[in-house]
CSV table of C-alpha atoms and ligand atoms in Angstrom, one decimal:
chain,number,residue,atom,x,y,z
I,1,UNK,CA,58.0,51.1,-306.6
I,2,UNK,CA,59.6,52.6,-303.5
I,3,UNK,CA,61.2,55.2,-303.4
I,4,UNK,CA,64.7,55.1,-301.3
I,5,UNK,CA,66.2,58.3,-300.1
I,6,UNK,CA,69.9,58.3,-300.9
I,7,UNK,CA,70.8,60.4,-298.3
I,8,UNK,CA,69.8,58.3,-295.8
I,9,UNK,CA,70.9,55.0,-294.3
I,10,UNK,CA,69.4,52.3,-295.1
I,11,UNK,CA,67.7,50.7,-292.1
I,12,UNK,CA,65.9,47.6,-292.6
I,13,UNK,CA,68.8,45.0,-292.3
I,14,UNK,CA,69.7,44.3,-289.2
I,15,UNK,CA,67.5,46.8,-287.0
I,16,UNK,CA,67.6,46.1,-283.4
I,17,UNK,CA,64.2,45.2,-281.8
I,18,UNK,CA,63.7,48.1,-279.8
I,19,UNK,CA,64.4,50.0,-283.3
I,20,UNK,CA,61.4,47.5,-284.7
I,21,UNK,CA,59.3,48.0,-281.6
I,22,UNK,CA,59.2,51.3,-281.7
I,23,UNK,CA,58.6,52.0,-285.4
I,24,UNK,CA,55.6,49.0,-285.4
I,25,UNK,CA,53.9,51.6,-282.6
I,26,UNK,CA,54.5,54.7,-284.9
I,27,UNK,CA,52.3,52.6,-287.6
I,28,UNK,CA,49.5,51.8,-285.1
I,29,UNK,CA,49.3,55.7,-284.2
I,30,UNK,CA,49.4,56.7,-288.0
I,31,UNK,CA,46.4,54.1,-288.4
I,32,UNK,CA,44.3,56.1,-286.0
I,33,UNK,CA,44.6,59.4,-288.4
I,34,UNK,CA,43.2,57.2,-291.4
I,35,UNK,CA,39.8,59.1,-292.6
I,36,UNK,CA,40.6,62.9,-291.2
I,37,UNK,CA,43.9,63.6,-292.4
I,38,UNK,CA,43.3,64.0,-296.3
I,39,UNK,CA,44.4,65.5,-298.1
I,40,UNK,CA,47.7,64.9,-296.0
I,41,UNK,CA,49.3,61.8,-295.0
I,42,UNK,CA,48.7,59.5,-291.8
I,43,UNK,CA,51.9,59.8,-290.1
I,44,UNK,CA,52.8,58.5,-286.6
I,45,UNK,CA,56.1,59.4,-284.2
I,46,UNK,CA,57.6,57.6,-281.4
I,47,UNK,CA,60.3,59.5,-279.9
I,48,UNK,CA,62.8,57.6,-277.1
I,49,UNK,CA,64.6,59.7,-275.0
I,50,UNK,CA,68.9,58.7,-275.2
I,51,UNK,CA,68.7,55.4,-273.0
I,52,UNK,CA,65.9,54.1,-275.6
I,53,UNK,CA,62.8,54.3,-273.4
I,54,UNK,CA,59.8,56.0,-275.3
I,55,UNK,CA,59.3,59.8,-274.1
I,56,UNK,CA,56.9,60.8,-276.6
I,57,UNK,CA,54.3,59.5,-279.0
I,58,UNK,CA,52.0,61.2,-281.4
I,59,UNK,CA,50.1,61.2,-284.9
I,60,UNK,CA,48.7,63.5,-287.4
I,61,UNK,CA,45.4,64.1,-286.2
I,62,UNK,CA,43.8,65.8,-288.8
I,63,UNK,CA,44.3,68.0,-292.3
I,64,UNK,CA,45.4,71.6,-291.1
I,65,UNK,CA,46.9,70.4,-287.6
I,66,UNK,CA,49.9,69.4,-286.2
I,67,UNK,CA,52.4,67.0,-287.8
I,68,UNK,CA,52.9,63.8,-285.8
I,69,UNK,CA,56.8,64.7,-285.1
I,70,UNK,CA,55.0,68.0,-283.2
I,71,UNK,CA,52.7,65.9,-281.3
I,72,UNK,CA,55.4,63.3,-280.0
I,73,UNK,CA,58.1,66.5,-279.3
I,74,UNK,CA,55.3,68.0,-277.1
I,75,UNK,CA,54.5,64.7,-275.0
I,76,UNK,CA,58.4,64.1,-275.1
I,77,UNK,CA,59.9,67.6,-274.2
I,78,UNK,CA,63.0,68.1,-273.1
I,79,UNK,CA,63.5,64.0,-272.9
I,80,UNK,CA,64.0,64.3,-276.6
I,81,UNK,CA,67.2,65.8,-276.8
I,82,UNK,CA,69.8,63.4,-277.5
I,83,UNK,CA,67.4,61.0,-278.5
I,84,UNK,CA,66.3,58.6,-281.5
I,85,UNK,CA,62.9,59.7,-283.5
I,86,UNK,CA,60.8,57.2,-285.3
I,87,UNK,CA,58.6,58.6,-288.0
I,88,UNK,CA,56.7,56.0,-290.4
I,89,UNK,CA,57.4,58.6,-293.1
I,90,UNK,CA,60.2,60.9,-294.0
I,91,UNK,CA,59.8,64.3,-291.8
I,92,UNK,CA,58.6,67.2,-293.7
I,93,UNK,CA,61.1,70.0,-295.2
I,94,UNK,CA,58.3,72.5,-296.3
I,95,UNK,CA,56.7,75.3,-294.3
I,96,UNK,CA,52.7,74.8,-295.0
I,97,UNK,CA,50.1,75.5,-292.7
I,98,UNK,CA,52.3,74.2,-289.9
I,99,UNK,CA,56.3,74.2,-289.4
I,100,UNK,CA,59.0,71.8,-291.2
I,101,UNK,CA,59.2,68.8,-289.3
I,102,UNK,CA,62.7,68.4,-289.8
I,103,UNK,CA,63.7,71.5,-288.6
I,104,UNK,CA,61.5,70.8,-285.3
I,105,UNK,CA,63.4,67.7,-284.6
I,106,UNK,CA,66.7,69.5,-284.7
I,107,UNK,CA,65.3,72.2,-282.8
I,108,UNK,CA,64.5,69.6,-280.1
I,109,UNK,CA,68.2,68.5,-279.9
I,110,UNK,CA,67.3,64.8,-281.9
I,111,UNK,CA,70.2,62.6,-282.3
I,112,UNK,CA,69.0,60.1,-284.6
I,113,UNK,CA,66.2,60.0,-287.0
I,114,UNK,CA,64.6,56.5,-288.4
I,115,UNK,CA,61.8,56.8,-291.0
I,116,UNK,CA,60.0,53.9,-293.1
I,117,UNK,CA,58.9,55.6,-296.1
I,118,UNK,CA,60.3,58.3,-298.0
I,119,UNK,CA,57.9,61.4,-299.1
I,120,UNK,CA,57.4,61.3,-302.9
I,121,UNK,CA,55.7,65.0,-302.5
I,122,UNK,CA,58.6,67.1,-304.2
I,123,UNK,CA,56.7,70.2,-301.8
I,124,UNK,CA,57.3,68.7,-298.5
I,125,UNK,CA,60.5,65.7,-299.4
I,126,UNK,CA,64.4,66.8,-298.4
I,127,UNK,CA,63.5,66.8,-294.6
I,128,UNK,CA,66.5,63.7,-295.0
I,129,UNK,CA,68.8,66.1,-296.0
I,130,UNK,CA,68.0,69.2,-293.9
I,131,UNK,CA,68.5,66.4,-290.9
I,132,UNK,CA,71.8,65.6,-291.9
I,133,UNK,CA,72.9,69.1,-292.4
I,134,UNK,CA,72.1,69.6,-288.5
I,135,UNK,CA,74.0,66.7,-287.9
I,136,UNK,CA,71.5,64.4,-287.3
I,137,UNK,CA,72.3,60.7,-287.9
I,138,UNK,CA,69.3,59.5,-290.4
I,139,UNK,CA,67.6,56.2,-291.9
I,140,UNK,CA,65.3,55.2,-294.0
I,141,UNK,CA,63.4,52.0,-294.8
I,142,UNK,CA,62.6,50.2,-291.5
I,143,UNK,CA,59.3,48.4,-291.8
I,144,UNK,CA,58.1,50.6,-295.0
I,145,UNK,CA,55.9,47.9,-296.4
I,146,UNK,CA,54.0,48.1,-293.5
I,147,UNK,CA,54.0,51.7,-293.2
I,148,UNK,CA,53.6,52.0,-296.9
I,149,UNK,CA,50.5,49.4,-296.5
I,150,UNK,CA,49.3,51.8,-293.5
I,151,UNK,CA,49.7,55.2,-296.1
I,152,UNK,CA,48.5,53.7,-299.1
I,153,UNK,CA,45.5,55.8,-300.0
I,154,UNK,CA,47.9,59.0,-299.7
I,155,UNK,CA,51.4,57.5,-301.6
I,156,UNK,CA,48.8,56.1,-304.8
I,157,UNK,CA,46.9,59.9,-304.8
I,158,UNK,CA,50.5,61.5,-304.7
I,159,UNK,CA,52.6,59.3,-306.9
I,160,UNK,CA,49.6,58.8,-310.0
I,161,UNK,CA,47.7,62.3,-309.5
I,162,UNK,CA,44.4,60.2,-308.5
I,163,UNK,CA,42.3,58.9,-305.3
I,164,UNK,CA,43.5,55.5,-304.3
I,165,UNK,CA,40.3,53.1,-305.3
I,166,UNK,CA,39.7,50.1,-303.4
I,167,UNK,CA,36.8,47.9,-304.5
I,168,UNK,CA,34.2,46.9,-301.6
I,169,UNK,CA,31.8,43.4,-302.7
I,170,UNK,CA,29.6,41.3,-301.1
I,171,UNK,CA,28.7,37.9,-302.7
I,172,UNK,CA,28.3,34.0,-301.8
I,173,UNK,CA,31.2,31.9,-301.7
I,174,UNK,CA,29.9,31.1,-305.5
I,175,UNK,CA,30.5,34.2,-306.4
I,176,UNK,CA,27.3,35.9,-306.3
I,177,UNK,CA,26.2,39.7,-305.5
I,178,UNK,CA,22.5,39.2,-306.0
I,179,UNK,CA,19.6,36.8,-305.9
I,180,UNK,CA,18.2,36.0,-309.4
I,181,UNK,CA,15.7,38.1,-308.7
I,182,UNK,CA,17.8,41.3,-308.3
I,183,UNK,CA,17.5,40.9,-303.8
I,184,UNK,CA,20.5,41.6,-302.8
I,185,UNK,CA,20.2,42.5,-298.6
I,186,UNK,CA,21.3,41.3,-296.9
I,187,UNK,CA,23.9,38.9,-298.4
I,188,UNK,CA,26.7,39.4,-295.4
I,189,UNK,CA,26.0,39.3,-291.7
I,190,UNK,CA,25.7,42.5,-289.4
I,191,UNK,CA,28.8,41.9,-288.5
I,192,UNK,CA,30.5,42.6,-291.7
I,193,UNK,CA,28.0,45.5,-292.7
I,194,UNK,CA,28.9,47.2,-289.5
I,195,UNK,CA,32.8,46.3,-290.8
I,196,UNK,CA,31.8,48.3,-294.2
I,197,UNK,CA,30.9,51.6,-291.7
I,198,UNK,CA,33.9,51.5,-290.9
I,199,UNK,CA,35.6,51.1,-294.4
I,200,UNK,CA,34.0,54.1,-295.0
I,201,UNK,CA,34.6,56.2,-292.3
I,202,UNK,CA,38.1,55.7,-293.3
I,203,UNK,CA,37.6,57.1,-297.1
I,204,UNK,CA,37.0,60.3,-298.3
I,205,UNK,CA,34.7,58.8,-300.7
I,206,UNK,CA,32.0,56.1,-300.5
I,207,UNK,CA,31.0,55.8,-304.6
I,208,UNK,CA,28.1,53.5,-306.7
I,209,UNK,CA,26.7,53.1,-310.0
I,210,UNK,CA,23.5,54.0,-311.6
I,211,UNK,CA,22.4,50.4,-311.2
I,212,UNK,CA,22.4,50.5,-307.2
I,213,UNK,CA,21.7,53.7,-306.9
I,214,UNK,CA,17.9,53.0,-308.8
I,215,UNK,CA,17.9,49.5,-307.2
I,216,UNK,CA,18.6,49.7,-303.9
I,217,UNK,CA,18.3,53.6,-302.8
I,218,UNK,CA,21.4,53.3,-300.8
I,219,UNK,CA,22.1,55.8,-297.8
I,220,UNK,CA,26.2,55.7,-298.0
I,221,UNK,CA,27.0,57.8,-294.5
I,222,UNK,CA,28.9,56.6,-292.1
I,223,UNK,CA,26.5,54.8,-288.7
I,224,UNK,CA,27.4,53.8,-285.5
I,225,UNK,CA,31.6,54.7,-285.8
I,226,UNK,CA,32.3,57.1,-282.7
I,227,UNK,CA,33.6,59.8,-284.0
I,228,UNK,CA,34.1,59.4,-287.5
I,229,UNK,CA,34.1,62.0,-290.4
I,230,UNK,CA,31.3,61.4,-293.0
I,231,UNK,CA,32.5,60.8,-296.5
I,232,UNK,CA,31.7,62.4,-299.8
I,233,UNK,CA,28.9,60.1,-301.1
I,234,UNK,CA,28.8,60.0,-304.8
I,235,UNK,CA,26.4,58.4,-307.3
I,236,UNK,CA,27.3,58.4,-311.0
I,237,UNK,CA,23.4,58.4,-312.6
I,238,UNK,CA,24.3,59.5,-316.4
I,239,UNK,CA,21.0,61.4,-316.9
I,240,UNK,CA,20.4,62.7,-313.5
I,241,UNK,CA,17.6,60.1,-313.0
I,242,UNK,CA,17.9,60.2,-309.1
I,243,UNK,CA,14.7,60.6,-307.6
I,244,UNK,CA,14.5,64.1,-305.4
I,245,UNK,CA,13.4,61.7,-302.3
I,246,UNK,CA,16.0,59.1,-302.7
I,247,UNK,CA,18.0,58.6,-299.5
I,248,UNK,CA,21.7,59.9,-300.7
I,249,UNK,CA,20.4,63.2,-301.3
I,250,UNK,CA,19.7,63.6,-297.7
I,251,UNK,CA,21.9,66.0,-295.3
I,252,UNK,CA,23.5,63.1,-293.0
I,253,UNK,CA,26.7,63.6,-295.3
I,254,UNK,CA,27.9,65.6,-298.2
I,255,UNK,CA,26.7,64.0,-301.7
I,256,UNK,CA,28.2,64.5,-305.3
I,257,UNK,CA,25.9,63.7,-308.0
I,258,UNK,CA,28.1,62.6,-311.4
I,259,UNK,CA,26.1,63.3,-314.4
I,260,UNK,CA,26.5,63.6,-318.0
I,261,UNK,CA,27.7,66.5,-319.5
I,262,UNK,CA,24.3,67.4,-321.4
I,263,UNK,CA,22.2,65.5,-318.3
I,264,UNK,CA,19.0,67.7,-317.5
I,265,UNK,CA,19.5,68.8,-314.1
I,266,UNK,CA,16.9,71.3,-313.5
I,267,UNK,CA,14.8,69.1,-310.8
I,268,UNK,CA,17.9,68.7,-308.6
I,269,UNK,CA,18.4,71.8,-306.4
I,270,UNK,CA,20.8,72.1,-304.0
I,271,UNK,CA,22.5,69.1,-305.0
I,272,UNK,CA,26.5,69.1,-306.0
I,273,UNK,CA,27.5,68.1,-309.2
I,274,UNK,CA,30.1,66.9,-311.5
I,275,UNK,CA,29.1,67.5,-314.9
I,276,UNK,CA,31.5,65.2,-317.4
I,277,UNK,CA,31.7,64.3,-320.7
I,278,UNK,CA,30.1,60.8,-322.0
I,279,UNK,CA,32.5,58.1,-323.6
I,280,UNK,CA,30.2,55.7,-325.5
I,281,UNK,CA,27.1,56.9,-323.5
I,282,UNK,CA,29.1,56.6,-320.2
I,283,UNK,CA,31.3,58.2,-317.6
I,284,UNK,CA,35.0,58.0,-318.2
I,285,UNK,CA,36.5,56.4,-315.6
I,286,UNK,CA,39.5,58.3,-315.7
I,287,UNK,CA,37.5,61.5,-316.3
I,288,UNK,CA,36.2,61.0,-312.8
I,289,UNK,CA,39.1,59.8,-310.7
I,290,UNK,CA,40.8,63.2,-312.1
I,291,UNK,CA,37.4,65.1,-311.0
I,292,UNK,CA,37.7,63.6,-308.3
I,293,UNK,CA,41.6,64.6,-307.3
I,294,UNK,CA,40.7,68.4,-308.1
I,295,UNK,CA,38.1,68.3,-305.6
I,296,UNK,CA,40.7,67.1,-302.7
I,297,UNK,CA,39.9,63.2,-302.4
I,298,UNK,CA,42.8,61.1,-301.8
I,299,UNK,CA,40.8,57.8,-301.3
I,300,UNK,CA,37.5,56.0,-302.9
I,301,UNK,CA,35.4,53.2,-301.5
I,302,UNK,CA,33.8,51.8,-304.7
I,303,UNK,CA,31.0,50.1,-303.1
I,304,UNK,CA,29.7,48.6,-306.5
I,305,UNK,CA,28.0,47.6,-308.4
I,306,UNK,CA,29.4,44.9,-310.8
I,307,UNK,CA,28.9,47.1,-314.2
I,308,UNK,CA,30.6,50.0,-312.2
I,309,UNK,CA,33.4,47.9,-310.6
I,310,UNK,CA,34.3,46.1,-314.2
I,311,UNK,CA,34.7,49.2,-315.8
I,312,UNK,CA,37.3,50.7,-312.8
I,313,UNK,CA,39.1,47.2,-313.3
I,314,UNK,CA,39.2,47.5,-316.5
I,315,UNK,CA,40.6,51.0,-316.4
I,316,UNK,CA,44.0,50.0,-314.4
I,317,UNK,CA,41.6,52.2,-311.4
I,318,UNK,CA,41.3,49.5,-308.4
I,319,UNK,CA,44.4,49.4,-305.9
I,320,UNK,CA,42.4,46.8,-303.6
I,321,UNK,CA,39.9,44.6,-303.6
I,322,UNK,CA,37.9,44.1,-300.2
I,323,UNK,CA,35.4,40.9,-300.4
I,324,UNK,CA,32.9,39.8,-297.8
I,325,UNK,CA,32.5,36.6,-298.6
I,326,UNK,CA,29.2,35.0,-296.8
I,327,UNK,CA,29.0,31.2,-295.9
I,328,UNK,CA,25.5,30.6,-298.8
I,329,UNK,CA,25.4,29.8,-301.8
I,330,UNK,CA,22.9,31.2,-304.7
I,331,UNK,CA,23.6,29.0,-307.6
I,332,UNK,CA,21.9,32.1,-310.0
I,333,UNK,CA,22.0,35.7,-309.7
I,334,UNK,CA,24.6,38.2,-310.9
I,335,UNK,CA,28.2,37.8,-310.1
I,336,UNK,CA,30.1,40.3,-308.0
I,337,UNK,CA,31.9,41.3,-310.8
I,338,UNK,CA,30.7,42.3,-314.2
I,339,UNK,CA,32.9,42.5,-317.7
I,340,UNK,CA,36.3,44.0,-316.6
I,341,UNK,CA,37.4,43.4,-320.6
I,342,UNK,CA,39.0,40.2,-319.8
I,343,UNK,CA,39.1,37.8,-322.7
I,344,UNK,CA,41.2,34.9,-321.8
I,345,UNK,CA,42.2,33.0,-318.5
I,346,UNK,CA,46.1,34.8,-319.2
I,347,UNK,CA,44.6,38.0,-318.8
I,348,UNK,CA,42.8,37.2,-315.3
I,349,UNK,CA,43.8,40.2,-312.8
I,350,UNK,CA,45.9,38.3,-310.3
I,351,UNK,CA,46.3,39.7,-306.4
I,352,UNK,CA,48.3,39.3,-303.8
I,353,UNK,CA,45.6,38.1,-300.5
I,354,UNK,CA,47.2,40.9,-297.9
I,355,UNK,CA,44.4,39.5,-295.1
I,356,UNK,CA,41.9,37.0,-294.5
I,357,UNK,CA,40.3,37.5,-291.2
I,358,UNK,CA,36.6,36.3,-289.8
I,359,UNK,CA,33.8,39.0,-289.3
I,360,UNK,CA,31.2,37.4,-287.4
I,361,UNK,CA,30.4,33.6,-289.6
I,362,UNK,CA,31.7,36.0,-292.7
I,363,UNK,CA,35.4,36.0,-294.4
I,364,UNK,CA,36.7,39.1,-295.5
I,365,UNK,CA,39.6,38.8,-297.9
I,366,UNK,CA,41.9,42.1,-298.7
I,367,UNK,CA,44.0,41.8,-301.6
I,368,UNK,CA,45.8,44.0,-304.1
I,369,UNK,CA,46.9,43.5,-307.7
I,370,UNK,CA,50.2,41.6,-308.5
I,371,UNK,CA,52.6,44.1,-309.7
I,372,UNK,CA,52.9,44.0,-313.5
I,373,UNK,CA,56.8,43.3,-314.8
I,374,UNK,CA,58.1,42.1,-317.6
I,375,UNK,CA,58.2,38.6,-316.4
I,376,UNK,CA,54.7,38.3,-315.1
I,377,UNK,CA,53.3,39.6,-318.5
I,378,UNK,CA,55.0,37.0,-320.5
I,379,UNK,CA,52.9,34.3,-319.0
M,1,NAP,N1,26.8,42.5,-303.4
M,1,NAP,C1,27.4,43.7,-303.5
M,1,NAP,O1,28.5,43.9,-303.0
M,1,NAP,C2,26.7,44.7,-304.3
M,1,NAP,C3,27.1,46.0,-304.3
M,1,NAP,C4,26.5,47.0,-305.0
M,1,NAP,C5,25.4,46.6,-305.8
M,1,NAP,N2,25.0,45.4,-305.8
M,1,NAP,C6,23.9,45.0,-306.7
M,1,NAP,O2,24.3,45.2,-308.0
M,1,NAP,C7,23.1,45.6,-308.8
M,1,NAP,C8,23.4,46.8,-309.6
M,1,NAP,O3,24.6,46.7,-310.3
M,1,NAP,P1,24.7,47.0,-311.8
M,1,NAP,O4,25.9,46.3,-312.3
M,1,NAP,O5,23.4,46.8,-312.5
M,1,NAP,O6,25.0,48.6,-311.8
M,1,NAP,P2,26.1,49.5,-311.2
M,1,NAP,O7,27.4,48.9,-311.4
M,1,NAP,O8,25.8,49.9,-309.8
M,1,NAP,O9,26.0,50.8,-312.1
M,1,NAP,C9,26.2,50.8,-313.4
M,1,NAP,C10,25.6,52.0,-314.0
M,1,NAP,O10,26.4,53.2,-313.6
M,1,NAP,C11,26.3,54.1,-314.7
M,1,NAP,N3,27.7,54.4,-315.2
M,1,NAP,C12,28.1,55.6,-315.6
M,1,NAP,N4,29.3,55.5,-316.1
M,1,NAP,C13,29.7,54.2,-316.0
M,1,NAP,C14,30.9,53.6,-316.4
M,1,NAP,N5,31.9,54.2,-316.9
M,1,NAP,N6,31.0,52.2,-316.2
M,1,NAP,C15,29.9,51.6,-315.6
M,1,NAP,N7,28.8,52.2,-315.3
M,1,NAP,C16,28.7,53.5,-315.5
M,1,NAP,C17,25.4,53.5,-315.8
M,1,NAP,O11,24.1,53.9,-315.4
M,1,NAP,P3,23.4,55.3,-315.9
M,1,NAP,O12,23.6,55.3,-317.4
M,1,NAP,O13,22.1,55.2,-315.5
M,1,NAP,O14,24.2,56.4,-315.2
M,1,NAP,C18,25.5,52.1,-315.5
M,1,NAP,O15,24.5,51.3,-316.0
M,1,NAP,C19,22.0,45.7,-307.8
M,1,NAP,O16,21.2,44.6,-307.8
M,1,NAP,C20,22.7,45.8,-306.5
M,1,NAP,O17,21.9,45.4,-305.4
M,1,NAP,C21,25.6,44.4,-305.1
């Protein structure tokens, strides 16, 4: 799936522990760019000066400012010359709305340059190269499935021309998103709601179906996260059924209504929206993630239902699956997730569990789908 850059050395055998160390921190700092950088990359840079201590550190920030290489030079200053730069993704080459990375880092007298993850964006990738050419000593590789974990969102919207999805849920440990009466709040603890703020605050997109948008008037924006940037909320409601009054239309963040292509709009002012056209009476899945890209998001919080989540599973469309799992059991009620088009116990969608921690007496379990190859679809 990776890509390696030839040009480069491969570093992840045998990397010292300062070498580890120091790349591990670059990850944390990319991690605090996640939500304000799209449609760019989080990136983070540790920069030791030539005895190994670490001179400079920095991150991209946000989407039009500077790269995280420019943020750690600055702290760093004239430290960095003859010393080691750890990037968690390969430096830029391109001249965009700031400098090529590369070119700083040569600038600043750099000696060595160790990067996790190469850039798959043909724009911006060769900054390997250029850093050779100035004599730079360069690597590639160290940590990159953590730093490829970290940049997800970014390296799915760049490498299959589509947001990153991941699927949010809450249910019972039987399985259930709803009493069998159609309740459905609160099924998690505050804990775990005030988790899914946050979940959101990191995503350009917060998204729902019809279904929850009519049952439970949800509000979508971001509370109670200090400083976050509100996401694009978006409802898909095939024949523009919203109510004027219902809570997503307010102005506490941006909305995007997604209606049919005929739907009659014509008591919705003001509001954004994406007309499409139907595929047996609904929304095309991939007909909205491509919408979607045009309109600059790199990464979707599908926040449910279980009609709307089967069909993005069913389309190939869900990178990661996010459940809070509460400690209550239902016995009846709908099940998180609805027909995905899965007829037999071979074709279950198996993940890979990449966390399980507590949230308050809740469990949240992250997961992504288990690779497809040849050998896994034999079985
Ligand atoms: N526990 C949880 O995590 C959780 C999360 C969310 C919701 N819920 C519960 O789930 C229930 C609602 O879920 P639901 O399954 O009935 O509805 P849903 O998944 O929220 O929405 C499905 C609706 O979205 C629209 N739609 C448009 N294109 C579609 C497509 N390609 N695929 C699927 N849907 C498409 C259709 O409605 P239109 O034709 O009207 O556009 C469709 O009926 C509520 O009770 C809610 O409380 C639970």
């Amino acid at each position: 799936m990776r890509q390696e850059d030839p040009v480069a050395t491969h570093a992840a055998h045998a990397a010292p522990d300062a070498d580890t160390r120091a790349m591990r921190r670059a990850i944390e700092l990319a991690a605090r760019g996640l939500g304000s950088t799209s449609p760019n990359p989080v990136v983070g840079c540790v920069i030791t000066d030539a005895s190994g201590a670490i001179v400079g550190e920095g991150w991209h920030e946000r989407a039009g400012g500077p790269h995280a290489e420019v943020h750690a030079l600055r702290t760093a200053g004239p430290a960095a010359r003859g010393g080691t730069a750890y990037v968690t993704l390969e430096p830029c080459n391109h001249t965009g709305r700031t400098g090529p990375c590369a070119r700083a880092l040569a600038d600043a007298g750099i000696a060595r340059v160790i990067y996790a993850v190469s850039d798959p964006n043909p724009q911006a990738s060769g900054g390997a190269t250029t850093l050779r050419a100035a004599g730079i000593e360069t690597a590639s590789g160290l940590l990159a499935d953590e730093a490829e974990a970290g940049n997800a969102a970014w390296l799915t919207s760049v490498r299959l021309g589509r947001p990153h999805v991941t699927w949010k849920y809450a249910a019972t440990l039987d399985g259930r998103s709803a009493a069998a009466d159609g309740s459905s709040r609160w099924i998690t603890s505050a804990e775990s709601r005030a988790d899914v703020h946050r979940l959101r605050a990191e995503s350009d997109a917060v998204l729902v179906g019809g279904g929850t948008l009519r049952a439970d008037d949800p509000h979508l924006a971001v509370r109670g996260v200090e400083g976050a940037a509100q996401p694009l909320r978006i409802a898909l409601d095939t024949r523009a059924a919203i109510l004027p009054t219902a809570r997503i239309l307010d102005d506490a963040a941006p909305t995007l209504l997604v209606v049919g292509e005929d739907a009659d709009t014509r008591h919705l002012t003001g509001v954004e929206l994406l007309r499409l056209p139907l595929h047996d009476g609904r929304i095309g899945v991939q007909d909205l993630l491509a919408g979607l890209f045009l309109r600059g998001v790199r990464s979707v919080l599908l926040e449910g239902g279980p009609t709307l989540a089967g069909a993005f599973l069913e389309g190939g469309a869900v990178d990661r699956v996010t459940g809070y799992l509460a400690p209550a059991l239902l016995g009846a009620g709908p099940a998180a997730l609805a027909d995905a088009g899965i007829k037999n116990i071979s074709g279950a969608l198996r993940l890979d569990i990449t966390e399980a921690v507590r949230i308050g007496p809740d469990l949240r379990i992250t997961a992504v789908p288990v690779p497809v190859t040849p050998a896994t679809k034999e079985h």
